[in-house]
Amino acid sequence: MKTQFFRIGSAFREEELETAAELIRQGGLVAFPTETVYGLGADAENAHAARKIYAAKGRPSDNPLIVHICDVSQVFEIADNVPEDAERLWTAFWPGPLTIVLKKNGRIPIETTGGLDTVAIRLPENPVAKALIRRSGKMIAAPSANLSGKPSPTSAAHVIEDMDGRVDGIIISEDCRVGLESTIVDLSEERPIVLRPGDIGMSALRRVLPDAVLDTQLKGGHPKAPGMKYRHYAPRAELYVTVGERAVQQEKVFDAMHRLLEAGKKGAILCVNESVSIYRRKRKDLLVLGLGDKGDSREIARNLFGALRRLDEEGIDLCVSESFSEGESGDAVMNRLLKAAGGKTI
Ligand code: TXA
Ligand code: MG
C-alpha cells in the first residue's frame, strides 16, 4: 500500500486536511497526532475499517479501541445511562488526555469495542486531531499508531517507522505534548476505576471524583482494560528497573552495568538528568539517557517512549533504568516503564 503523507501543523493547506478526512470517510486508515501519542484512526462506525486497524497494527482483535469525538454531545449518541460522574469528568478534563468508559448503545459496532458492552470515549485537545474529526464528520476509532508490542509513537518519525506502507495516510505534525497514553476511567461499574494512569493523575481525578480508585490489576485473570494484559512498550534490550533511594539506585545501576560490560554487551542507562554526569564520569562506553529533571515528571513522561525506541536503534542488549515515581505523572511513568521491563526490578 502506498501511504500518503500530509503535513498539518499550526499552518497547513485546507486541501490536505480534506484529503485526509475523505480517506476516513471512505473507510481508510489515517495516523494523526493527539496531545498524548499519535493515533491510528478509522471511522468508528465502520466495522470493516476497524478490522483494518487490527491488521495494520498486528493487534489482537479482543483489544477494544477508543472512540475519539470532537463535541461532548456525541457521548449521548453512542453511550447509554451516562452518569453524572461522566459530566463532572468531562467538564474538568475535556478536551484533554482523559478517556471515559461508559455503557454503550448499539451504534458503535463490536469490531470497534472488542466485543465489550462498554465504549471508551475521548475528546482530544490537539487542534489537528479535532480538525480531522470535525472535517471527516465521523467519530474516529484510534489506538496508538505503533506496531503491536512497540512503544506508542510520540513523534511523526516513530509513526512513519511503524506504519509507512501499512496505512492510507499519515499526518506529519508536532511531537506529542504529553507523550504517554490517556488516563482511562471506567464509569460503567459502581465505583470509578482508573484502568490506566496518565497525565491526569490520581490527585487531580479525586478532586472531581473523590472515590476514584486506581486498579490496573487483573481481576480473576481478566483485566478490565484488555490492552493491559499484553506485554507492551517492550524494547529488544533486556530492561531492569532499580528501586529504593536515588543514591541506592545509582549503586545498583553501577553494579549491574559493570557485570554486563564485562560480558562484552552494549549497555544503556535511563535516569534523571541529575544522575547523567555521575554515570558518564564513571563509564564512557555506555549510552546514558537523561529523561528529565527529578521533579519534572511531565518532562520524563514526554521522553520515555522515545528513549525506549532509541534503545533498539542503538542495538542495546541490556538497559538499567532508575525509577521515576515522583510527581503527578509518576504513576503513569512507572506503569509504562515496569511494563516495558516485564516487571523486572533490581
Ligand atoms: O491517549 C490515548 O488514549 C491514545 C490516543 C491515540 O488517543 N490511544 C490509545 O489507544 O492509547 P490504545 O488502543 O493503544 O489503548 C486503549 C486502551 C487499551 O488498553 C484498551 O484495552 C482500553 O483502552 N479500552 C478500550 N476500550 C475499552 C473499554 N470499553 N473498556 C475498558 N478498556 C478499554
Ligand atoms: Mg497502544
Coordinates of N, CA, C and O in Angstrom, one line a residue, residues 71-161:
D71 N -17.1 16.7 20.0 CA -18.1 17.5 20.7 C -18.7 16.6 21.7 O -19.0 15.5 21.5
V72 N -18.9 17.2 22.9 CA -19.4 16.4 24.1 C -20.7 15.7 23.8 O -21.0 14.6 24.2
S73 N -21.6 16.4 23.0 CA -22.9 15.9 22.7 C -22.8 14.5 22.0 O -23.8 13.7 22.1
Q74 N -21.7 14.2 21.4 CA -21.6 12.9 20.7 C -21.6 11.7 21.7 O -21.9 10.6 21.4
V75 N -21.2 12.0 23.0 CA -21.3 11.0 24.0 C -22.6 10.3 24.0 O -22.8 9.1 24.1
F76 N -23.7 11.2 24.0 CA -25.1 10.6 24.1 C -25.5 9.9 22.9 O -26.5 9.1 22.9
E77 N -24.8 10.0 21.8 CA -25.1 9.3 20.6 C -24.6 7.8 20.7 O -25.2 6.9 20.0
I78 N -23.6 7.6 21.5 CA -23.0 6.2 21.5 C -23.1 5.5 22.8 O -22.8 4.3 22.9
A79 N -23.4 6.3 23.9 CA -23.4 5.7 25.3 C -24.8 5.7 25.8 O -25.6 6.5 25.5
D80 N -25.0 4.7 26.8 CA -26.3 4.6 27.4 C -26.1 4.9 28.9 O -25.1 4.7 29.4
N81 N -27.2 5.4 29.6 CA -27.1 5.7 31.0 C -25.9 6.5 31.4 O -25.1 6.0 32.3
V82 N -25.7 7.6 30.8 CA -24.5 8.4 31.1 C -24.6 9.0 32.5 O -25.5 9.8 32.8
P83 N -23.7 8.6 33.4 CA -23.9 9.0 34.8 C -23.4 10.5 35.0 O -22.7 11.0 34.2
E84 N -23.8 11.1 36.1 CA -23.4 12.5 36.4 C -21.9 12.6 36.6 O -21.3 13.6 36.2
D85 N -21.3 11.5 37.1 CA -19.8 11.5 37.2 C -19.1 11.7 35.9 O -18.1 12.4 35.8
A86 N -19.7 11.2 34.8 CA -19.1 11.4 33.5 C -19.1 12.9 33.1 O -18.1 13.4 32.7
E87 N -20.2 13.6 33.4 CA -20.3 15.0 33.1 C -19.3 15.8 34.0 O -18.6 16.7 33.5
R88 N -19.1 15.4 35.2 CA -18.1 16.0 36.1 C -16.7 15.9 35.5 O -16.0 16.8 35.4
L89 N -16.4 14.7 35.0 CA -15.1 14.4 34.4 C -14.9 15.2 33.2 O -13.8 15.9 33.0
W90 N -15.8 15.2 32.3 CA -15.5 15.9 31.0 C -15.5 17.4 31.2 O -14.8 18.1 30.5
T91 N -16.3 17.9 32.1 CA -16.3 19.3 32.4 C -14.9 19.8 32.9 O -14.4 20.8 32.5
A92 N -14.3 18.9 33.7 CA -13.0 19.2 34.3 C -11.8 19.0 33.3 O -10.9 19.7 33.3
F93 N -11.9 17.9 32.5 CA -10.7 17.5 31.7 C -10.8 17.4 30.2 O -9.8 17.1 29.6
W94 N -12.0 17.7 29.6 CA -12.1 17.7 28.2 C -12.1 19.1 27.7 O -12.7 19.9 28.3
P95 N -11.5 19.4 26.5 CA -10.7 18.4 25.7 C -9.4 18.2 26.4 O -8.8 19.1 27.0
G96 N -8.9 16.9 26.4 CA -7.7 16.6 27.0 C -7.4 15.1 27.1 O -8.2 14.3 26.6
P97 N -6.3 14.7 27.9 CA -5.8 13.4 27.8 C -6.6 12.4 28.8 O -6.0 11.7 29.6
L98 N -7.9 12.4 28.7 CA -8.7 11.5 29.5 C -9.7 10.7 28.7 O -10.4 11.3 27.8
T99 N -9.8 9.4 29.0 CA -10.8 8.5 28.3 C -11.8 8.0 29.3 O -11.4 7.7 30.4
I100 N -13.1 8.1 29.0 CA -14.1 7.7 29.9 C -14.8 6.4 29.3 O -15.2 6.4 28.1
V101 N -14.9 5.4 30.1 CA -15.6 4.1 29.7 C -17.0 4.1 30.2 O -17.2 4.3 31.4
L102 N -17.9 4.0 29.3 CA -19.4 4.0 29.6 C -20.1 2.8 29.0 O -19.6 2.2 28.0
K103 N -21.3 2.5 29.5 CA -22.1 1.5 28.8 C -22.4 2.0 27.4 O -22.7 3.1 27.2
K104 N -22.4 1.1 26.4 CA -22.6 1.5 25.1 C -24.0 1.2 24.6 O -24.7 0.3 25.2
N105 N -24.5 1.9 23.7 CA -25.8 1.6 23.0 C -25.3 0.8 21.7 O -24.2 0.4 21.6
G106 N -26.3 0.5 20.8 CA -25.9 -0.3 19.7 C -25.1 0.3 18.6 O -24.7 -0.3 17.6
R107 N -24.8 1.6 18.7 CA -24.4 2.3 17.5 C -22.9 2.0 17.1 O -22.6 1.9 15.9
I108 N -22.1 1.8 18.1 CA -20.7 1.5 17.7 C -20.5 0.0 17.6 O -20.9 -0.7 18.5
P109 N -20.0 -0.5 16.5 CA -20.0 -2.0 16.3 C -19.0 -2.7 17.2 O -18.1 -2.1 17.7
I110 N -19.3 -4.0 17.4 CA -18.4 -4.8 18.3 C -17.0 -4.9 17.8 O -16.1 -5.1 18.6
E111 N -16.8 -4.7 16.5 CA -15.4 -4.7 16.0 C -14.6 -3.6 16.6 O -13.4 -3.7 16.8
T112 N -15.2 -2.5 16.9 CA -14.6 -1.3 17.5 C -14.4 -1.5 19.0 O -13.3 -1.2 19.5
T113 N -15.4 -2.1 19.6 CA -15.3 -2.2 21.1 C -14.8 -3.6 21.5 O -15.0 -3.9 22.7
G114 N -14.3 -4.4 20.6 CA -13.7 -5.6 21.0 C -14.7 -6.6 21.7 O -14.3 -7.4 22.5
G115 N -15.9 -6.5 21.3 CA -17.0 -7.4 21.8 C -17.5 -7.0 23.2 O -18.3 -7.7 23.8
L116 N -17.0 -5.9 23.8 CA -17.4 -5.5 25.1 C -18.8 -4.7 25.0 O -19.2 -4.3 24.0
D117 N -19.5 -4.6 26.2 CA -20.8 -3.9 26.2 C -20.5 -2.5 26.7 O -21.5 -1.7 27.1
T118 N -19.3 -2.1 26.7 CA -18.9 -0.7 27.0 C -18.2 0.0 25.9 O -17.7 -0.7 25.0
V119 N -18.1 1.3 25.9 CA -17.3 2.0 24.9 C -16.4 3.0 25.6 O -16.8 3.7 26.5
A120 N -15.2 3.1 25.1 CA -14.2 4.1 25.7 C -14.2 5.3 24.8 O -14.1 5.2 23.5
I121 N -14.4 6.5 25.4 CA -14.6 7.8 24.6 C -13.6 8.8 25.1 O -13.4 9.0 26.3
R122 N -13.1 9.6 24.1 CA -12.1 10.6 24.4 C -12.3 11.8 23.5 O -12.5 11.6 22.3
L123 N -12.3 13.0 24.0 CA -12.3 14.3 23.3 C -10.9 14.9 23.4 O -10.6 15.5 24.4
P124 N -10.1 14.7 22.3 CA -8.7 15.2 22.4 C -8.6 16.7 22.3 O -9.5 17.4 21.8
E125 N -7.5 17.2 22.8 CA -7.3 18.7 22.8 C -6.5 19.1 21.6 O -6.6 20.3 21.2
N126 N -5.7 18.2 21.0 CA -4.8 18.6 19.9 C -5.7 19.2 18.7 O -6.6 18.5 18.3
P127 N -5.3 20.4 18.3 CA -6.2 21.0 17.2 C -6.2 20.2 15.9 O -7.2 20.3 15.2
V128 N -5.1 19.6 15.6 CA -5.2 18.8 14.3 C -6.1 17.6 14.5 O -6.9 17.3 13.5
A129 N -6.1 16.9 15.6 CA -7.0 15.8 15.9 C -8.4 16.3 15.8 O -9.3 15.7 15.1
K130 N -8.7 17.4 16.5 CA -10.1 17.9 16.5 C -10.5 18.3 15.1 O -11.6 18.0 14.7
A131 N -9.6 18.9 14.3 CA -10.0 19.3 13.0 C -10.3 18.1 12.1 O -11.2 18.1 11.3
L132 N -9.5 17.1 12.2 CA -9.7 15.9 11.4 C -11.1 15.2 11.7 O -11.8 14.8 10.8
I133 N -11.4 15.1 13.0 CA -12.6 14.5 13.4 C -13.8 15.3 12.9 O -14.7 14.8 12.2
R134 N -13.7 16.7 13.1 CA -14.8 17.5 12.6 C -15.0 17.5 11.1 O -16.0 17.3 10.6
R135 N -13.8 17.6 10.4 CA -13.9 17.7 9.0 C -14.4 16.4 8.4 O -15.1 16.4 7.4
S136 N -14.1 15.2 9.0 CA -14.5 13.9 8.4 C -16.0 13.7 8.7 O -16.6 12.9 8.0
G137 N -16.5 14.4 9.7 CA -17.9 14.2 10.0 C -18.1 12.8 10.7 O -19.3 12.3 10.8
K138 N -17.1 12.2 11.1 CA -17.1 10.8 11.7 C -16.6 10.9 13.1 O -15.8 11.7 13.5
M139 N -17.0 9.9 14.0 CA -16.3 9.6 15.2 C -15.1 8.7 14.8 O -15.3 7.8 14.0
I140 N -13.9 9.0 15.4 CA -12.8 8.2 14.9 C -12.2 7.3 16.0 O -11.8 7.7 17.0
A141 N -12.3 6.0 15.6 CA -11.7 5.0 16.5 C -10.2 5.0 16.3 O -9.7 5.0 15.1
A142 N -9.4 5.0 17.4 CA -8.0 5.1 17.2 C -7.2 4.5 18.4 O -7.4 4.9 19.5
P143 N -6.5 3.4 18.1 CA -5.5 3.0 19.1 C -4.2 3.8 18.8 O -4.2 4.6 17.9
S144 N -3.2 3.6 19.7 CA -1.9 4.3 19.4 C -1.4 3.7 18.1 O -1.6 2.6 17.7
A145 N -0.6 4.6 17.3 CA -0.2 4.2 15.9 C 1.1 3.5 15.8 O 1.9 3.7 14.9
N146 N 1.3 2.6 16.8 CA 2.5 1.8 16.8 C 2.2 0.4 16.3 O 1.0 -0.1 16.4
L147 N 3.2 -0.4 15.9 CA 3.0 -1.8 15.7 C 2.8 -2.4 17.1 O 3.4 -1.9 18.1
S148 N 1.9 -3.4 17.2 CA 1.6 -4.0 18.5 C 2.9 -4.5 19.2 O 3.8 -5.1 18.6
G149 N 3.0 -4.1 20.5 CA 4.2 -4.5 21.2 C 5.3 -3.4 21.3 O 6.2 -3.5 22.1
K150 N 5.3 -2.5 20.3 CA 6.3 -1.4 20.3 C 5.8 -0.2 21.2 O 4.6 -0.1 21.4
P151 N 6.7 0.6 21.6 CA 6.2 1.8 22.4 C 5.3 2.7 21.5 O 5.5 2.8 20.3
S152 N 4.3 3.3 22.2 CA 3.5 4.2 21.4 C 4.3 5.4 20.8 O 5.3 5.8 21.4
P153 N 3.9 5.8 19.6 CA 4.7 6.9 18.9 C 4.4 8.3 19.4 O 3.2 8.7 19.5
T154 N 5.4 9.0 19.8 CA 5.3 10.3 20.2 C 5.8 11.4 19.2 O 5.7 12.6 19.5
S155 N 6.2 10.9 18.1 CA 6.6 11.8 17.0 C 6.2 11.2 15.7 O 6.0 10.0 15.6
A156 N 6.1 12.1 14.7 CA 5.8 11.6 13.3 C 6.8 10.6 12.8 O 6.4 9.6 12.1
A157 N 8.0 10.8 13.2 CA 9.1 9.8 12.7 C 8.8 8.4 13.2 O 9.0 7.4 12.5
H158 N 8.4 8.3 14.5 CA 8.0 7.0 15.0 C 6.9 6.3 14.2 O 6.9 5.1 14.0
V159 N 5.9 7.2 13.9 CA 4.7 6.6 13.1 C 5.2 6.1 11.8 O 4.8 5.0 11.3
I160 N 6.0 6.9 11.1 CA 6.5 6.5 9.8 C 7.3 5.2 9.8 O 7.1 4.3 9.0
E161 N 8.1 5.1 10.9 CA 8.9 3.9 11.1 C 8.0 2.6 11.2 O 8.3 1.6 10.6

